[in-house]
């Protein structure tokens, strides 16, 4: 029988609910005048500065949140994760993405076994293989070096590695390592994604990395078969073993597919897909592009945050503070969304990755014990780099719904530009907005200010800004491989903190299963209708109508079409 104890029944939760009333007459304009408060809401770790003084919170709020963390046994839950206990109870698994970037001499147990040596065996194998490919000692079927890589994977097998790749693409050191090489990611089963990925590439110089733990993911395997056909039709079927490798644990299916099982790189069931960028899922394609030494710096950055998260007291612990503030905003202040706003174009794929990590982890409606939640949990995450977002959705953020914002700034640009005679550099122009926007949200613009500016009466309601809109600022010294790892790990652990406090399982994802199983029925129907002319049956009126329209409008497709690949 499931336990019915929920965090909302605890005294600290009830205390925070009452505390919300204190904020109905408190404006951020007043809170920001308290220098002592602001100073105590700045936390630094290894050059990364978190300023959460623009949150709708007082020092008393923070004390109450620490009490809530204690009531939720947050410290114990963090320790249970690091010690390899099966905290993913619905799948009976450990949760050990921290082991993926642990130092070689670390000891982290899962089911009585230290998993760190296994992790490093795979990392050493990736280092060896990637160096062979990059040096040209491993060549394709026709003897040409493999300079182009397509990584096939979806969800966590795609979004995390894409984020890191995009962030490194303009890092000066990474640029040198990547000269003459290309890395692309094929995720969507839409044939257009295939066409875009192979456009301009030569099968002779292309290596394909197929990422699928079970080697059964429908979209990934169809894309893998498509690129296998692209390679074998150009170079012959025996070329597949030279041009395709796998990140998988199912060596039987890997071999059956035509890939040499020696060229399969393992990961483990204690690694969730959305937490797998530090496994072979991300490390292999990234090492092929940038070299293992560059990727190792990324892993070390993530590892430094892992150690900080486990050891720092909560009031100085960046992931814990981020997580507790999210709980405060969602469950107490009633703000369901969060905008992730990096003032760096290199971080353009950060928000989409965190969107998956957060919403797949914490988009739950029941507790870890299966009890329906009587409170809001999970956040709606979205974002865009500044200043692009300012010209897109900031209107709503300033004058519409209240959406707490994460502003992420970088002190030193990866690619500085200076123009003689300009007032500021390009990066200073960007950062001017990074510093101004949080204050605009916090302070707003009052009636008195507008009257002083002689704004016409009929425009005053339109030009008023209520302010009192919470945000936090995260300032990184630079955006190198290490900092990218630190940023990723900070958000991964923030999301775990939220789940630990809400009392949910942040490490399963049963919500993605139903749609997939229904798609299987549709797939069977499409096959039967295409090949045997069978009518659409067994669906509701709406789906039947849409399916019939789709089949009728595409009836020119032959029942058994010959192989056709994109031609761009």
XYZ file of N, CA and C in Angstrom, residues 165-253:
267
model
N 27.654 20.616 -28.236
C 28.295 20.865 -29.535
C 28.113 22.323 -29.959
N 26.894 22.818 -29.846
C 26.607 24.194 -30.258
C 27.369 25.192 -29.389
N 27.496 24.885 -28.105
C 28.214 25.777 -27.198
C 29.716 25.788 -27.479
N 30.263 24.649 -27.925
C 31.695 24.554 -28.188
C 32.083 25.072 -29.573
N 31.133 25.119 -30.483
C 31.436 25.424 -31.885
C 32.219 26.714 -32.084
N 32.011 27.683 -31.190
C 32.675 28.977 -31.350
C 33.724 29.232 -30.269
N 34.015 28.239 -29.435
C 35.092 28.365 -28.457
C 36.431 28.289 -29.199
N 37.319 29.278 -29.027
C 38.557 29.319 -29.835
C 39.372 28.036 -29.783
N 39.502 27.448 -28.587
C 40.282 26.213 -28.468
C 39.591 25.069 -29.200
N 38.263 24.980 -29.023
C 37.504 23.916 -29.688
C 37.539 24.073 -31.210
N 37.500 25.301 -31.681
C 37.547 25.569 -33.129
C 38.803 24.962 -33.745
N 39.935 25.102 -33.044
C 41.202 24.554 -33.558
C 41.128 23.029 -33.661
N 40.568 22.408 -32.625
C 40.472 20.943 -32.607
C 39.508 20.413 -33.675
N 38.532 21.227 -34.063
C 37.477 20.771 -34.978
C 37.755 21.101 -36.443
N 38.905 21.698 -36.734
C 39.195 22.130 -38.107
C 39.069 20.974 -39.093
N 38.317 21.234 -40.169
C 38.163 20.234 -41.228
C 37.171 19.136 -40.919
N 36.459 19.272 -39.792
C 35.514 18.228 -39.392
C 34.102 18.792 -39.289
N 33.106 17.926 -39.415
C 31.698 18.301 -39.242
C 31.019 17.298 -38.324
N 30.106 17.799 -37.483
C 29.266 16.934 -36.660
C 27.825 17.358 -36.853
N 26.986 16.406 -37.220
C 25.558 16.679 -37.398
C 24.751 15.690 -36.556
N 23.522 16.076 -36.236
C 22.655 15.232 -35.413
C 21.353 14.953 -36.153
N 21.043 13.682 -36.322
C 19.805 13.252 -36.972
C 18.884 12.697 -35.896
N 17.784 13.389 -35.639
C 16.878 12.986 -34.557
C 15.492 12.640 -35.086
N 14.908 13.552 -35.860
C 13.520 13.388 -36.260
C 13.387 12.308 -37.328
N 12.339 11.524 -37.231
C 12.087 10.489 -38.237
C 11.550 11.105 -39.534
N 11.204 12.370 -39.492
C 10.793 13.108 -40.689
C 11.901 12.993 -41.744
N 11.578 12.525 -42.972
C 12.631 12.374 -43.988
C 13.358 13.672 -44.313
N 12.747 14.800 -43.993
C 13.417 16.084 -44.232
C 14.673 16.192 -43.362
N 14.609 15.644 -42.144
C 15.789 15.689 -41.282
C 16.915 14.840 -41.870
N 16.550 13.711 -42.467
C 17.547 12.885 -43.154
C 18.166 13.677 -44.303
N 17.305 14.300 -45.110
C 17.782 15.048 -46.277
C 18.753 16.152 -45.867
N 18.413 16.872 -44.807
C 19.278 17.968 -44.351
C 20.612 17.441 -43.825
N 20.583 16.284 -43.181
C 21.802 15.745 -42.587
C 22.781 15.213 -43.617
N 22.282 14.590 -44.671
C 23.216 14.017 -45.652
C 23.540 14.994 -46.776
N 22.853 16.138 -46.811
C 23.101 17.128 -47.868
C 24.565 17.561 -47.854
N 25.226 17.430 -48.991
C 26.612 17.885 -49.125
C 27.645 16.933 -48.553
N 27.200 15.798 -47.992
C 28.151 14.836 -47.430
C 28.423 13.699 -48.410
N 29.610 13.146 -48.297
C 30.028 12.010 -49.118
C 30.066 10.779 -48.220
N 29.336 9.708 -48.572
C 29.380 8.502 -47.741
C 30.804 8.002 -47.490
N 31.699 8.227 -48.419
C 33.086 7.749 -48.278
C 33.799 8.366 -47.086
N 33.403 9.578 -46.707
C 34.095 10.285 -45.613
C 33.204 10.464 -44.385
N 32.085 9.719 -44.336
C 31.111 9.894 -43.251
C 31.099 8.702 -42.302
N 31.122 9.007 -41.016
C 30.955 8.000 -39.967
C 29.616 8.260 -39.284
N 28.816 7.210 -39.109
C 27.501 7.331 -38.474
C 27.555 6.672 -37.096
N 27.121 7.425 -36.082
C 27.033 6.906 -34.714
C 25.554 6.689 -34.398
N 25.152 5.449 -34.170
C 23.757 5.125 -33.858
C 23.622 4.999 -32.340
N 22.802 5.872 -31.748
C 22.659 5.900 -30.287
C 21.285 5.357 -29.906
N 21.278 4.158 -29.365
C 20.033 3.559 -28.876
C 20.400 2.481 -27.871
N 20.005 2.663 -26.626
C 20.398 1.725 -25.576
C 19.964 0.306 -25.939
N 18.709 0.151 -26.347
C 18.170 -1.188 -26.638
C 18.316 -1.572 -28.109
N 18.641 -0.603 -28.938
C 18.699 -0.766 -30.398
C 17.322 -1.141 -30.954
N 16.293 -0.616 -30.298
C 14.917 -0.875 -30.756
C 14.093 0.404 -30.877
N 14.622 1.573 -30.500
C 13.847 2.826 -30.578
C 13.383 3.039 -32.016
N 12.061 3.125 -32.220
C 11.490 3.082 -33.575
C 12.075 4.141 -34.503
N 12.037 5.407 -34.063
C 12.494 6.492 -34.943
C 13.987 6.366 -35.233
N 14.762 6.097 -34.171
C 16.222 6.019 -34.325
C 16.606 4.886 -35.262
N 15.964 3.736 -35.112
C 16.360 2.580 -35.932
C 15.927 2.736 -37.384
N 14.791 3.409 -37.626
C 14.408 3.676 -39.015
C 15.418 4.632 -39.665
N 15.824 5.653 -38.912
C 16.854 6.565 -39.427
C 18.178 5.834 -39.640
N 18.510 4.916 -38.732
C 19.750 4.141 -38.873
C 19.700 3.263 -40.124
N 18.552 2.623 -40.358
C 18.423 1.787 -41.569
C 18.501 2.642 -42.838
N 17.973 3.868 -42.731
C 18.021 4.783 -43.879
C 19.463 5.152 -44.210
N 20.255 5.489 -43.191
C 21.651 5.851 -43.463
C 22.496 4.625 -43.802
N 22.116 3.478 -43.294
C 22.799 2.244 -43.720
C 22.594 2.024 -45.219
N 21.372 2.283 -45.684
C 21.079 2.157 -47.117
C 21.860 3.203 -47.917
N 21.958 4.428 -47.370
C 22.706 5.505 -48.038
C 24.173 5.115 -48.224
N 24.740 4.482 -47.186
C 26.148 4.057 -47.257
C 26.316 2.846 -48.165
N 25.494 1.807 -47.962
C 25.682 0.561 -48.719
C 25.337 0.726 -50.190
N 24.380 1.598 -50.519
C 24.052 1.807 -51.933
C 25.191 2.509 -52.670
N 25.987 3.288 -51.936
C 27.115 3.990 -52.554
C 28.404 3.184 -52.499
N 28.589 2.423 -51.406
C 29.898 1.794 -51.171
C 29.834 0.273 -51.052
N 28.625 -0.283 -51.074
C 28.471 -1.730 -50.908
C 28.168 -2.093 -49.471
N 27.486 -3.241 -49.267
C 27.024 -3.620 -47.922
C 28.151 -3.828 -46.917
N 29.338 -4.213 -47.398
C 30.433 -4.483 -46.458
C 31.026 -3.200 -45.879
N 30.657 -2.053 -46.457
C 31.183 -0.783 -45.969
C 30.569 -0.387 -44.629
N 29.408 -0.980 -44.306
C 28.684 -0.579 -43.088
C 29.572 -0.704 -41.846
N 30.330 -1.789 -41.732
C 31.167 -2.016 -40.549
C 32.251 -0.959 -40.394
N 32.630 -0.324 -41.480
C 33.664 0.716 -41.431
C 33.080 2.118 -41.222
N 31.793 2.261 -41.512
C 31.183 3.600 -41.516
C 30.092 3.777 -40.469
N 29.809 2.735 -39.679
C 28.782 2.855 -38.654
C 29.265 2.233 -37.349
N 29.056 2.962 -36.244
C 29.348 2.451 -34.909
C 28.112 2.683 -34.042
N 28.113 2.099 -32.849
C 26.904 2.157 -32.017
C 27.224 2.558 -30.585
N 26.268 3.252 -29.969
C 26.253 3.447 -28.517
C 25.037 2.668 -28.035
N 25.278 1.492 -27.463
C 24.185 0.578 -27.142
C 24.660 -0.469 -26.156
N 23.692 -1.131 -25.524
C 24.021 -2.261 -24.658
C 23.562 -3.581 -25.277
N 22.855 -3.504 -26.411
C 22.327 -4.720 -27.036
C 23.257 -5.168 -28.170
N 24.323 -5.881 -27.791
C 25.343 -6.259 -28.769
C 24.811 -7.234 -29.824
N 23.811 -8.025 -29.454
C 23.224 -8.975 -30.415
C 22.583 -8.235 -31.579
N 21.741 -7.237 -31.262
C 21.080 -6.475 -32.330
C 22.066 -5.581 -33.078
